[in-house]
PDB file of C-alpha atoms in Angstrom:
ATOM      1  CA  UNK A 264     123.392  95.515  75.959  1.00 48.00           C
ATOM      2  CA  UNK A 265     123.837  94.023  79.351  1.00 44.00           C
ATOM      3  CA  UNK A 266     125.877  91.192  77.929  1.00 46.00           C
ATOM      4  CA  UNK A 267     126.143  88.065  79.999  1.00 52.00           C
ATOM      5  CA  UNK A 268     124.796  89.570  83.148  1.00 58.00           C
ATOM      6  CA  UNK A 269     121.344  88.494  82.042  1.00 67.00           C
ATOM      7  CA  UNK A 270     121.210  85.255  83.961  1.00 76.00           C
ATOM      8  CA  UNK A 271     120.157  85.047  87.564  1.00 85.00           C
ATOM      9  CA  UNK A 272     122.568  82.222  88.167  1.00 83.00           C
ATOM     10  CA  UNK A 273     126.046  82.422  86.823  1.00 87.00           C
ATOM     11  CA  UNK A 274     126.608  79.081  85.186  1.00 91.00           C
ATOM     12  CA  UNK A 275     130.333  79.734  85.006  1.00 92.00           C
ATOM     13  CA  UNK A 276     130.788  78.034  88.335  1.00 93.00           C
ATOM     14  CA  UNK A 277     129.243  74.848  86.984  1.00 94.00           C
ATOM     15  CA  UNK A 278     131.497  74.597  83.986  1.00 95.00           C
ATOM     16  CA  UNK A 279     133.330  71.260  83.948  1.00 96.00           C
ATOM     17  CA  UNK A 280     131.149  70.133  86.824  1.00 95.00           C
ATOM     18  CA  UNK A 281     128.275  67.732  86.837  1.00 96.00           C
ATOM     19  CA  UNK A 282     124.866  69.254  86.392  1.00 96.00           C
ATOM     20  CA  UNK A 283     121.391  67.880  86.337  1.00 95.00           C
ATOM     21  CA  UNK A 284     119.045  69.392  83.808  1.00 96.00           C
ATOM     22  CA  UNK A 285     115.305  68.964  83.590  1.00 95.00           C
ATOM     23  CA  UNK A 286     113.728  69.678  80.259  1.00 95.00           C
ATOM     24  CA  UNK A 287     110.206  70.609  79.370  1.00 93.00           C
ATOM     25  CA  UNK A 288     108.300  67.479  78.589  1.00 91.00           C
ATOM     26  CA  UNK A 289     109.903  65.626  81.447  1.00 90.00           C
ATOM     27  CA  UNK A 290     113.260  64.439  80.252  1.00 92.00           C
ATOM     28  CA  UNK A 291     115.969  64.482  82.833  1.00 93.00           C
ATOM     29  CA  UNK A 292     119.610  64.603  81.908  1.00 95.00           C
ATOM     30  CA  UNK A 293     122.885  64.796  83.753  1.00 95.00           C
ATOM     31  CA  UNK A 294     126.239  65.571  82.311  1.00 96.00           C
ATOM     32  CA  UNK A 295     129.323  67.685  82.555  1.00 97.00           C
ATOM     33  CA  UNK A 296     128.637  71.276  81.672  1.00 97.00           C
ATOM     34  CA  UNK A 297     131.042  72.283  78.933  1.00 97.00           C
ATOM     35  CA  UNK A 298     129.456  75.520  77.839  1.00 96.00           C
ATOM     36  CA  UNK A 299     126.412  77.733  77.889  1.00 95.00           C
ATOM     37  CA  UNK A 300     125.098  81.007  76.576  1.00 94.00           C
ATOM     38  CA  UNK A 301     122.765  83.726  77.781  1.00 90.00           C
ATOM     39  CA  UNK A 302     119.773  81.902  76.297  1.00 92.00           C
ATOM     40  CA  UNK A 303     120.574  78.987  78.568  1.00 93.00           C
ATOM     41  CA  UNK A 304     121.521  76.731  75.705  1.00 96.00           C
ATOM     42  CA  UNK A 305     123.812  74.220  77.339  1.00 96.00           C
ATOM     43  CA  UNK A 306     126.564  71.952  76.150  1.00 97.00           C
ATOM     44  CA  UNK A 307     126.730  68.769  78.162  1.00 96.00           C
ATOM     45  CA  UNK A 308     129.384  66.148  77.771  1.00 96.00           C
ATOM     46  CA  UNK A 309     128.925  62.489  78.629  1.00 95.00           C
ATOM     47  CA  UNK A 310     125.275  63.178  79.073  1.00 96.00           C
ATOM     48  CA  UNK A 311     123.059  60.521  80.531  1.00 95.00           C
ATOM     49  CA  UNK A 312     119.325  60.589  80.294  1.00 94.00           C
ATOM     50  CA  UNK A 313     117.292  59.084  83.085  1.00 92.00           C
ATOM     51  CA  UNK A 314     114.533  57.139  81.465  1.00 91.00           C
ATOM     52  CA  UNK A 315     111.061  57.238  82.838  1.00 86.00           C
ATOM     53  CA  UNK A 316     108.597  54.551  83.586  1.00 84.00           C
ATOM     54  CA  UNK A 317     106.538  54.152  80.410  1.00 83.00           C
ATOM     55  CA  UNK A 318     103.445  53.537  82.502  1.00 82.00           C
ATOM     56  CA  UNK A 319     104.055  56.521  84.753  1.00 78.00           C
ATOM     57  CA  UNK A 320     106.089  59.221  83.052  1.00 73.00           C
ATOM     58  CA  UNK A 321     106.285  61.159  86.295  1.00 71.00           C
ATOM     59  CA  UNK A 322     108.683  58.666  87.780  1.00 75.00           C
ATOM     60  CA  UNK A 323     112.233  58.353  86.696  1.00 77.00           C
ATOM     61  CA  UNK A 324     113.622  54.859  86.778  1.00 80.00           C
ATOM     62  CA  UNK A 325     117.122  53.572  87.295  1.00 81.00           C
ATOM     63  CA  UNK A 326     117.382  52.940  83.604  1.00 87.00           C
ATOM     64  CA  UNK A 327     119.628  55.337  81.793  1.00 90.00           C
ATOM     65  CA  UNK A 328     120.567  56.094  78.272  1.00 93.00           C
ATOM     66  CA  UNK A 329     123.950  57.389  77.203  1.00 95.00           C
ATOM     67  CA  UNK A 330     123.617  60.488  75.074  1.00 95.00           C
ATOM     68  CA  UNK A 331     127.238  61.543  74.822  1.00 95.00           C
ATOM     69  CA  UNK A 332     127.888  65.133  73.840  1.00 97.00           C
ATOM     70  CA  UNK A 333     124.702  67.130  73.547  1.00 96.00           C
ATOM     71  CA  UNK A 334     123.367  70.623  73.213  1.00 97.00           C
ATOM     72  CA  UNK A 335     120.292  71.355  75.315  1.00 96.00           C
ATOM     73  CA  UNK A 336     118.185  74.051  73.824  1.00 96.00           C
ATOM     74  CA  UNK A 337     117.694  76.884  76.266  1.00 95.00           C
ATOM     75  CA  UNK A 338     113.982  77.259  75.718  1.00 95.00           C
ATOM     76  CA  UNK A 339     113.501  73.635  76.749  1.00 96.00           C
ATOM     77  CA  UNK A 340     115.578  73.885  79.905  1.00 96.00           C
ATOM     78  CA  UNK A 341     113.348  74.023  82.969  1.00 95.00           C
ATOM     79  CA  UNK A 342     115.812  73.535  85.721  1.00 95.00           C
ATOM     80  CA  UNK A 343     119.543  73.359  86.265  1.00 96.00           C
ATOM     81  CA  UNK A 344     121.171  72.155  89.441  1.00 95.00           C
ATOM     82  CA  UNK A 345     124.574  70.776  90.355  1.00 96.00           C
ATOM     83  CA  UNK A 346     124.823  67.012  90.819  1.00 94.00           C
ATOM     84  CA  UNK A 347     127.349  67.508  93.594  1.00 93.00           C
ATOM     85  CA  UNK A 348     125.485  67.483  96.873  1.00 90.00           C
ATOM     86  CA  UNK A 349     122.233  66.365  95.317  1.00 90.00           C
ATOM     87  CA  UNK A 350     120.790  63.343  97.091  1.00 90.00           C
ATOM     88  CA  UNK A 351     117.470  61.694  97.384  1.00 90.00           C
ATOM     89  CA  UNK A 352     116.093  61.838 100.905  1.00 90.00           C
ATOM     90  CA  UNK A 353     114.787  58.625 102.399  1.00 91.00           C
ATOM     91  CA  UNK A 354     111.973  60.293 104.308  1.00 90.00           C
ATOM     92  CA  UNK A 355     109.705  63.272 104.062  1.00 89.00           C
ATOM     93  CA  UNK A 356     111.767  66.144 105.455  1.00 90.00           C
ATOM     94  CA  UNK A 357     108.687  68.281 106.024  1.00 88.00           C
ATOM     95  CA  UNK A 358     107.111  66.009 108.595  1.00 84.00           C
ATOM     96  CA  UNK A 359     109.984  65.737 111.019  1.00 67.00           C
ATOM     97  CA  UNK A 360     110.827  69.322 111.872  1.00 55.00           C
ATOM     98  CA  UNK A 361     108.387  70.501 114.541  1.00 58.00           C
ATOM     99  CA  UNK A 362     105.440  69.976 112.264  1.00 50.00           C
ATOM    100  CA  UNK A 363     105.711  73.629 111.392  1.00 50.00           C
TER     101      UNK A 363
ATOM    102  CA  UNK B  26     101.912  95.749  94.387  1.00 86.00           C
ATOM    103  CA  UNK B  27     103.521  94.007  91.502  1.00 92.00           C
ATOM    104  CA  UNK B  28     104.159  90.278  91.629  1.00 93.00           C
ATOM    105  CA  UNK B  29     107.734  90.705  90.602  1.00 93.00           C
ATOM    106  CA  UNK B  30     108.297  93.414  93.224  1.00 93.00           C
ATOM    107  CA  UNK B  31     107.098  90.983  95.840  1.00 93.00           C
ATOM    108  CA  UNK B  32     109.385  88.344  94.467  1.00 94.00           C
ATOM    109  CA  UNK B  33     112.326  90.693  94.436  1.00 93.00           C
ATOM    110  CA  UNK B  34     111.567  91.678  97.996  1.00 94.00           C
ATOM    111  CA  UNK B  35     111.460  88.019  98.944  1.00 94.00           C
ATOM    112  CA  UNK B  36     115.133  87.596  98.114  1.00 94.00           C
ATOM    113  CA  UNK B  37     116.853  85.872 100.989  1.00 95.00           C
ATOM    114  CA  UNK B  38     113.608  84.419 102.285  1.00 96.00           C
ATOM    115  CA  UNK B  39     112.527  80.819 102.150  1.00 96.00           C
ATOM    116  CA  UNK B  40     109.867  80.028  99.606  1.00 96.00           C
ATOM    117  CA  UNK B  41     108.057  77.266  97.831  1.00 96.00           C
ATOM    118  CA  UNK B  42     107.944  77.107  94.074  1.00 97.00           C
ATOM    119  CA  UNK B  43     105.626  74.796  92.240  1.00 96.00           C
ATOM    120  CA  UNK B  44     106.400  74.083  88.646  1.00 96.00           C
ATOM    121  CA  UNK B  45     103.867  73.451  85.951  1.00 95.00           C
ATOM    122  CA  UNK B  46     104.764  69.775  86.077  1.00 92.00           C
ATOM    123  CA  UNK B  47     103.733  69.632  89.727  1.00 94.00           C
ATOM    124  CA  UNK B  48     107.160  69.343  91.288  1.00 94.00           C
ATOM    125  CA  UNK B  49     107.776  71.684  94.174  1.00 96.00           C
ATOM    126  CA  UNK B  50     110.986  73.305  95.253  1.00 96.00           C
ATOM    127  CA  UNK B  51     111.518  74.670  98.735  1.00 96.00           C
ATOM    128  CA  UNK B  52     114.519  76.870  99.201  1.00 96.00           C
ATOM    129  CA  UNK B  53     115.865  80.296  99.897  1.00 97.00           C
ATOM    130  CA  UNK B  54     115.520  82.725  97.068  1.00 96.00           C
ATOM    131  CA  UNK B  55     118.893  84.059  96.031  1.00 96.00           C
ATOM    132  CA  UNK B  56     117.980  86.022  92.980  1.00 94.00           C
ATOM    133  CA  UNK B  57     115.286  86.524  90.414  1.00 94.00           C
ATOM    134  CA  UNK B  58     114.868  88.503  87.243  1.00 94.00           C
ATOM    135  CA  UNK B  59     112.115  90.065  85.172  1.00 94.00           C
ATOM    136  CA  UNK B  60     111.348  86.710  83.533  1.00 94.00           C
ATOM    137  CA  UNK B  61     110.793  85.188  86.959  1.00 95.00           C
ATOM    138  CA  UNK B  62     113.814  82.990  86.438  1.00 95.00           C
ATOM    139  CA  UNK B  63     114.905  82.199  89.933  1.00 96.00           C
ATOM    140  CA  UNK B  64     117.911  80.929  91.788  1.00 96.00           C
ATOM    141  CA  UNK B  65     117.283  78.985  94.972  1.00 96.00           C
ATOM    142  CA  UNK B  66     119.674  77.762  97.633  1.00 96.00           C
ATOM    143  CA  UNK B  67     119.387  74.835 100.018  1.00 95.00           C
ATOM    144  CA  UNK B  68     116.627  73.315  98.013  1.00 96.00           C
ATOM    145  CA  UNK B  69     114.371  70.410  98.739  1.00 96.00           C
ATOM    146  CA  UNK B  70     112.606  69.104  95.676  1.00 95.00           C
ATOM    147  CA  UNK B  71     109.408  67.160  96.057  1.00 94.00           C
ATOM    148  CA  UNK B  72     108.033  64.986  93.289  1.00 92.00           C
ATOM    149  CA  UNK B  73     104.582  65.638  91.954  1.00 91.00           C
ATOM    150  CA  UNK B  74     102.987  62.878  93.998  1.00 90.00           C
ATOM    151  CA  UNK B  75     104.770  64.020  97.141  1.00 90.00           C
ATOM    152  CA  UNK B  76     106.447  60.667  97.610  1.00 90.00           C
ATOM    153  CA  UNK B  77     110.041  61.399  96.781  1.00 91.00           C
ATOM    154  CA  UNK B  78     112.357  64.100  98.006  1.00 94.00           C
ATOM    155  CA  UNK B  79     115.710  65.352  96.918  1.00 94.00           C
ATOM    156  CA  UNK B  80     118.040  67.810  98.464  1.00 95.00           C
ATOM    157  CA  UNK B  81     120.259  69.970  96.315  1.00 95.00           C
ATOM    158  CA  UNK B  82     122.490  72.877  97.333  1.00 96.00           C
ATOM    159  CA  UNK B  83     121.129  75.190  94.683  1.00 95.00           C
ATOM    160  CA  UNK B  84     119.125  75.291  91.523  1.00 95.00           C
ATOM    161  CA  UNK B  85     118.125  77.541  88.689  1.00 96.00           C
ATOM    162  CA  UNK B  86     114.489  77.481  87.628  1.00 96.00           C
ATOM    163  CA  UNK B  87     113.281  78.951  84.399  1.00 95.00           C
ATOM    164  CA  UNK B  88     110.492  81.431  84.978  1.00 95.00           C
ATOM    165  CA  UNK B  89     108.102  80.137  82.386  1.00 94.00           C
ATOM    166  CA  UNK B  90     107.901  76.714  84.028  1.00 95.00           C
ATOM    167  CA  UNK B  91     106.621  78.135  87.302  1.00 96.00           C
ATOM    168  CA  UNK B  92     103.009  77.619  88.285  1.00 97.00           C
ATOM    169  CA  UNK B  93     103.094  79.580  91.513  1.00 96.00           C
ATOM    170  CA  UNK B  94     105.305  80.586  94.409  1.00 96.00           C
ATOM    171  CA  UNK B  95     104.528  80.757  98.084  1.00 96.00           C
ATOM    172  CA  UNK B  96     106.348  83.464  99.959  1.00 95.00           C
ATOM    173  CA  UNK B  97     106.402  84.160 103.694  1.00 95.00           C
ATOM    174  CA  UNK B  98     103.791  86.589 104.989  1.00 93.00           C
ATOM    175  CA  UNK B  99     106.317  89.031 106.365  1.00 92.00           C
ATOM    176  CA  UNK B 100     107.563  89.785 102.891  1.00 92.00           C
ATOM    177  CA  UNK B 101     104.418  91.682 102.095  1.00 90.00           C
ATOM    178  CA  UNK B 102     105.165  94.254 104.778  1.00 90.00           C
ATOM    179  CA  UNK B 103     108.521  94.941 103.291  1.00 88.00           C
ATOM    180  CA  UNK B 104     107.254  95.217  99.773  1.00 82.00           C
ATOM    181  CA  UNK B 105     104.687  97.784 100.753  1.00 76.00           C
ATOM    182  CA  UNK B 106     107.348  99.999 102.209  1.00 73.00           C
ATOM    183  CA  UNK B 107     109.143  99.846  98.948  1.00 68.00           C
ATOM    184  CA  UNK B 108     106.096 100.555  96.841  1.00 64.00           C
ATOM    185  CA  UNK B 109     105.317 103.542  99.034  1.00 67.00           C
ATOM    186  CA  UNK B 110     108.696 105.070  98.589  1.00 67.00           C
ATOM    187  CA  UNK B 111     108.414 104.400  94.905  1.00 64.00           C
ATOM    188  CA  UNK B 112     104.974 105.930  94.784  1.00 60.00           C
ATOM    189  CA  UNK B 113     106.411 109.096  96.239  1.00 64.00           C
ATOM    190  CA  UNK B 114     108.474 109.501  93.170  1.00 62.00           C
ATOM    191  CA  UNK B 115     106.089 108.284  90.550  1.00 56.00           C
ATOM    192  CA  UNK B 116     103.215 110.770  90.662  1.00 57.00           C
ATOM    193  CA  UNK B 117     105.362 113.595  89.328  1.00 55.00           C
ATOM    194  CA  UNK B 118     105.801 111.576  86.170  1.00 54.00           C
ATOM    195  CA  UNK B 119     102.049 111.387  85.809  1.00 56.00           C
ATOM    196  CA  UNK B 120     101.638 114.999  86.720  1.00 54.00           C
ATOM    197  CA  UNK B 121     104.054 115.976  84.048  1.00 57.00           C
ATOM    198  CA  UNK B 122     101.688 114.882  81.354  1.00 56.00           C
ATOM    199  CA  UNK B 123      98.780 116.666  82.855  1.00 56.00           C
ATOM    200  CA  UNK B 124     100.660 119.828  83.463  1.00 55.00           C
ATOM    201  CA  UNK B 125     101.760 120.077  79.943  1.00 57.00           C
ATOM    202  CA  UNK B 126      98.267 119.741  78.618  1.00 57.00           C
ATOM    203  CA  UNK B 127      97.121 122.595  80.736  1.00 56.00           C
ATOM    204  CA  UNK B 128      99.938 124.871  79.864  1.00 53.00           C
ATOM    205  CA  UNK B 129      99.818 124.404  76.167  1.00 51.00           C
ATOM    206  CA  UNK B 130      97.004 123.282  73.958  1.00 52.00           C
ATOM    207  CA  UNK B 131      94.071 121.784  75.695  1.00 51.00           C
ATOM    208  CA  UNK B 132      92.355 120.776  72.503  1.00 53.00           C
ATOM    209  CA  UNK B 133      95.106 118.647  71.035  1.00 56.00           C
ATOM    210  CA  UNK B 134      96.201 116.184  73.566  1.00 53.00           C
ATOM    211  CA  UNK B 135      98.015 113.853  71.216  1.00 54.00           C
ATOM    212  CA  UNK B 136     100.120 116.481  69.699  1.00 52.00           C
ATOM    213  CA  UNK B 137     100.872 117.571  73.165  1.00 49.00           C
ATOM    214  CA  UNK B 138     102.619 114.308  73.823  1.00 52.00           C
ATOM    215  CA  UNK B 139     104.982 114.699  70.964  1.00 50.00           C
ATOM    216  CA  UNK B 140     105.882 118.154  72.014  1.00 52.00           C
ATOM    217  CA  UNK B 141     106.323 117.152  75.517  1.00 49.00           C
ATOM    218  CA  UNK B 142     109.043 114.790  74.565  1.00 50.00           C
ATOM    219  CA  UNK B 143     110.846 117.478  72.780  1.00 49.00           C
ATOM    220  CA  UNK B 144     110.631 119.612  75.803  1.00 50.00           C
ATOM    221  CA  UNK B 145     111.972 116.836  77.873  1.00 45.00           C
ATOM    222  CA  UNK B 146     114.940 116.238  75.667  1.00 47.00           C
ATOM    223  CA  UNK B 147     115.862 119.857  75.667  1.00 47.00           C
ATOM    224  CA  UNK B 148     116.232 119.760  79.342  1.00 45.00           C
ATOM    225  CA  UNK B 149     114.400 120.127  82.536  1.00 48.00           C
ATOM    226  CA  UNK B 150     115.448 123.698  82.887  1.00 47.00           C
ATOM    227  CA  UNK B 151     113.071 124.837  80.192  1.00 46.00           C
ATOM    228  CA  UNK B 152     110.006 123.256  81.611  1.00 48.00           C
ATOM    229  CA  UNK B 153     110.932 124.183  85.080  1.00 49.00           C
ATOM    230  CA  UNK B 154     111.086 127.809  84.225  1.00 46.00           C
ATOM    231  CA  UNK B 155     107.758 127.761  82.549  1.00 49.00           C
ATOM    232  CA  UNK B 156     105.444 127.442  85.440  1.00 46.00           C
ATOM    233  CA  UNK B 157     105.088 126.653  89.061  1.00 45.00           C
ATOM    234  CA  UNK B 158     102.814 123.697  88.476  1.00 49.00           C
ATOM    235  CA  UNK B 159     105.155 122.222  85.923  1.00 45.00           C
ATOM    236  CA  UNK B 160     108.206 122.728  88.008  1.00 46.00           C
ATOM    237  CA  UNK B 161     107.075 120.181  90.510  1.00 48.00           C
ATOM    238  CA  UNK B 162     107.019 117.555  87.829  1.00 45.00           C
ATOM    239  CA  UNK B 163     110.151 118.804  86.225  1.00 45.00           C
ATOM    240  CA  UNK B 164     112.096 118.476  89.383  1.00 46.00           C
ATOM    241  CA  UNK B 165     111.529 114.785  89.854  1.00 47.00           C
ATOM    242  CA  UNK B 166     111.220 113.957  86.230  1.00 48.00           C
ATOM    243  CA  UNK B 167     114.618 112.404  86.000  1.00 45.00           C
ATOM    244  CA  UNK B 168     113.904 110.221  88.950  1.00 46.00           C
ATOM    245  CA  UNK B 169     110.640 109.006  87.605  1.00 46.00           C
ATOM    246  CA  UNK B 170     112.074 108.057  84.305  1.00 49.00           C
ATOM    247  CA  UNK B 171     115.061 106.349  85.654  1.00 46.00           C
ATOM    248  CA  UNK B 172     112.837 104.135  87.701  1.00 47.00           C
ATOM    249  CA  UNK B 173     110.651 103.111  84.880  1.00 41.00           C
TER     250      UNK B 173
END
């Protein structure tokens, strides 16, 4: 009925841009968003999975795995964010500002 | 107060979202929907152990992965205003059902419901003309439905 307006975030602006996707179960993938639908199924090109430490699956390591062209199933997608402007911070940003 | 009303009211405010996997996301809520899918801006992501931090300009979080959200206290004041104004409109919808029962057959409440819908579809004019007590409900009926 409401067509594509369903999503809170319009993924159109990420098309052909790098996105980072976290999947249920803990896998983390980046790639170029080539397509999507209202169920949040995603098409990623040149996808790279960030492998996790086998001893501590919470931590991602620097090891990667090339996945190529993939479809991420929408129900498994937890989080989508652009890779542009995403950086790891060296320090805890919540301690510095005023202690508020 | 409904959780999702609070969340909707919190749009534009900073908030913390913890996911089921323990990661937390601090950012300004841009938008949310009825599945609690949310869109945050100026986000700081914290790993589960609280040791690593990432900054990202925006992110989309699927509602069913959320454990809880922390919203600023001031949001609750705003949401109450909204629920009040909504409450002003809602009671007529409830009253409608009661009014009908009184007017028509007291002994058969379930049948009454079916009839009531017919009445409603025919138009408010009919029910409005019927009685003073019903007319109150009839007047705001459209509003009440539209909301729900």
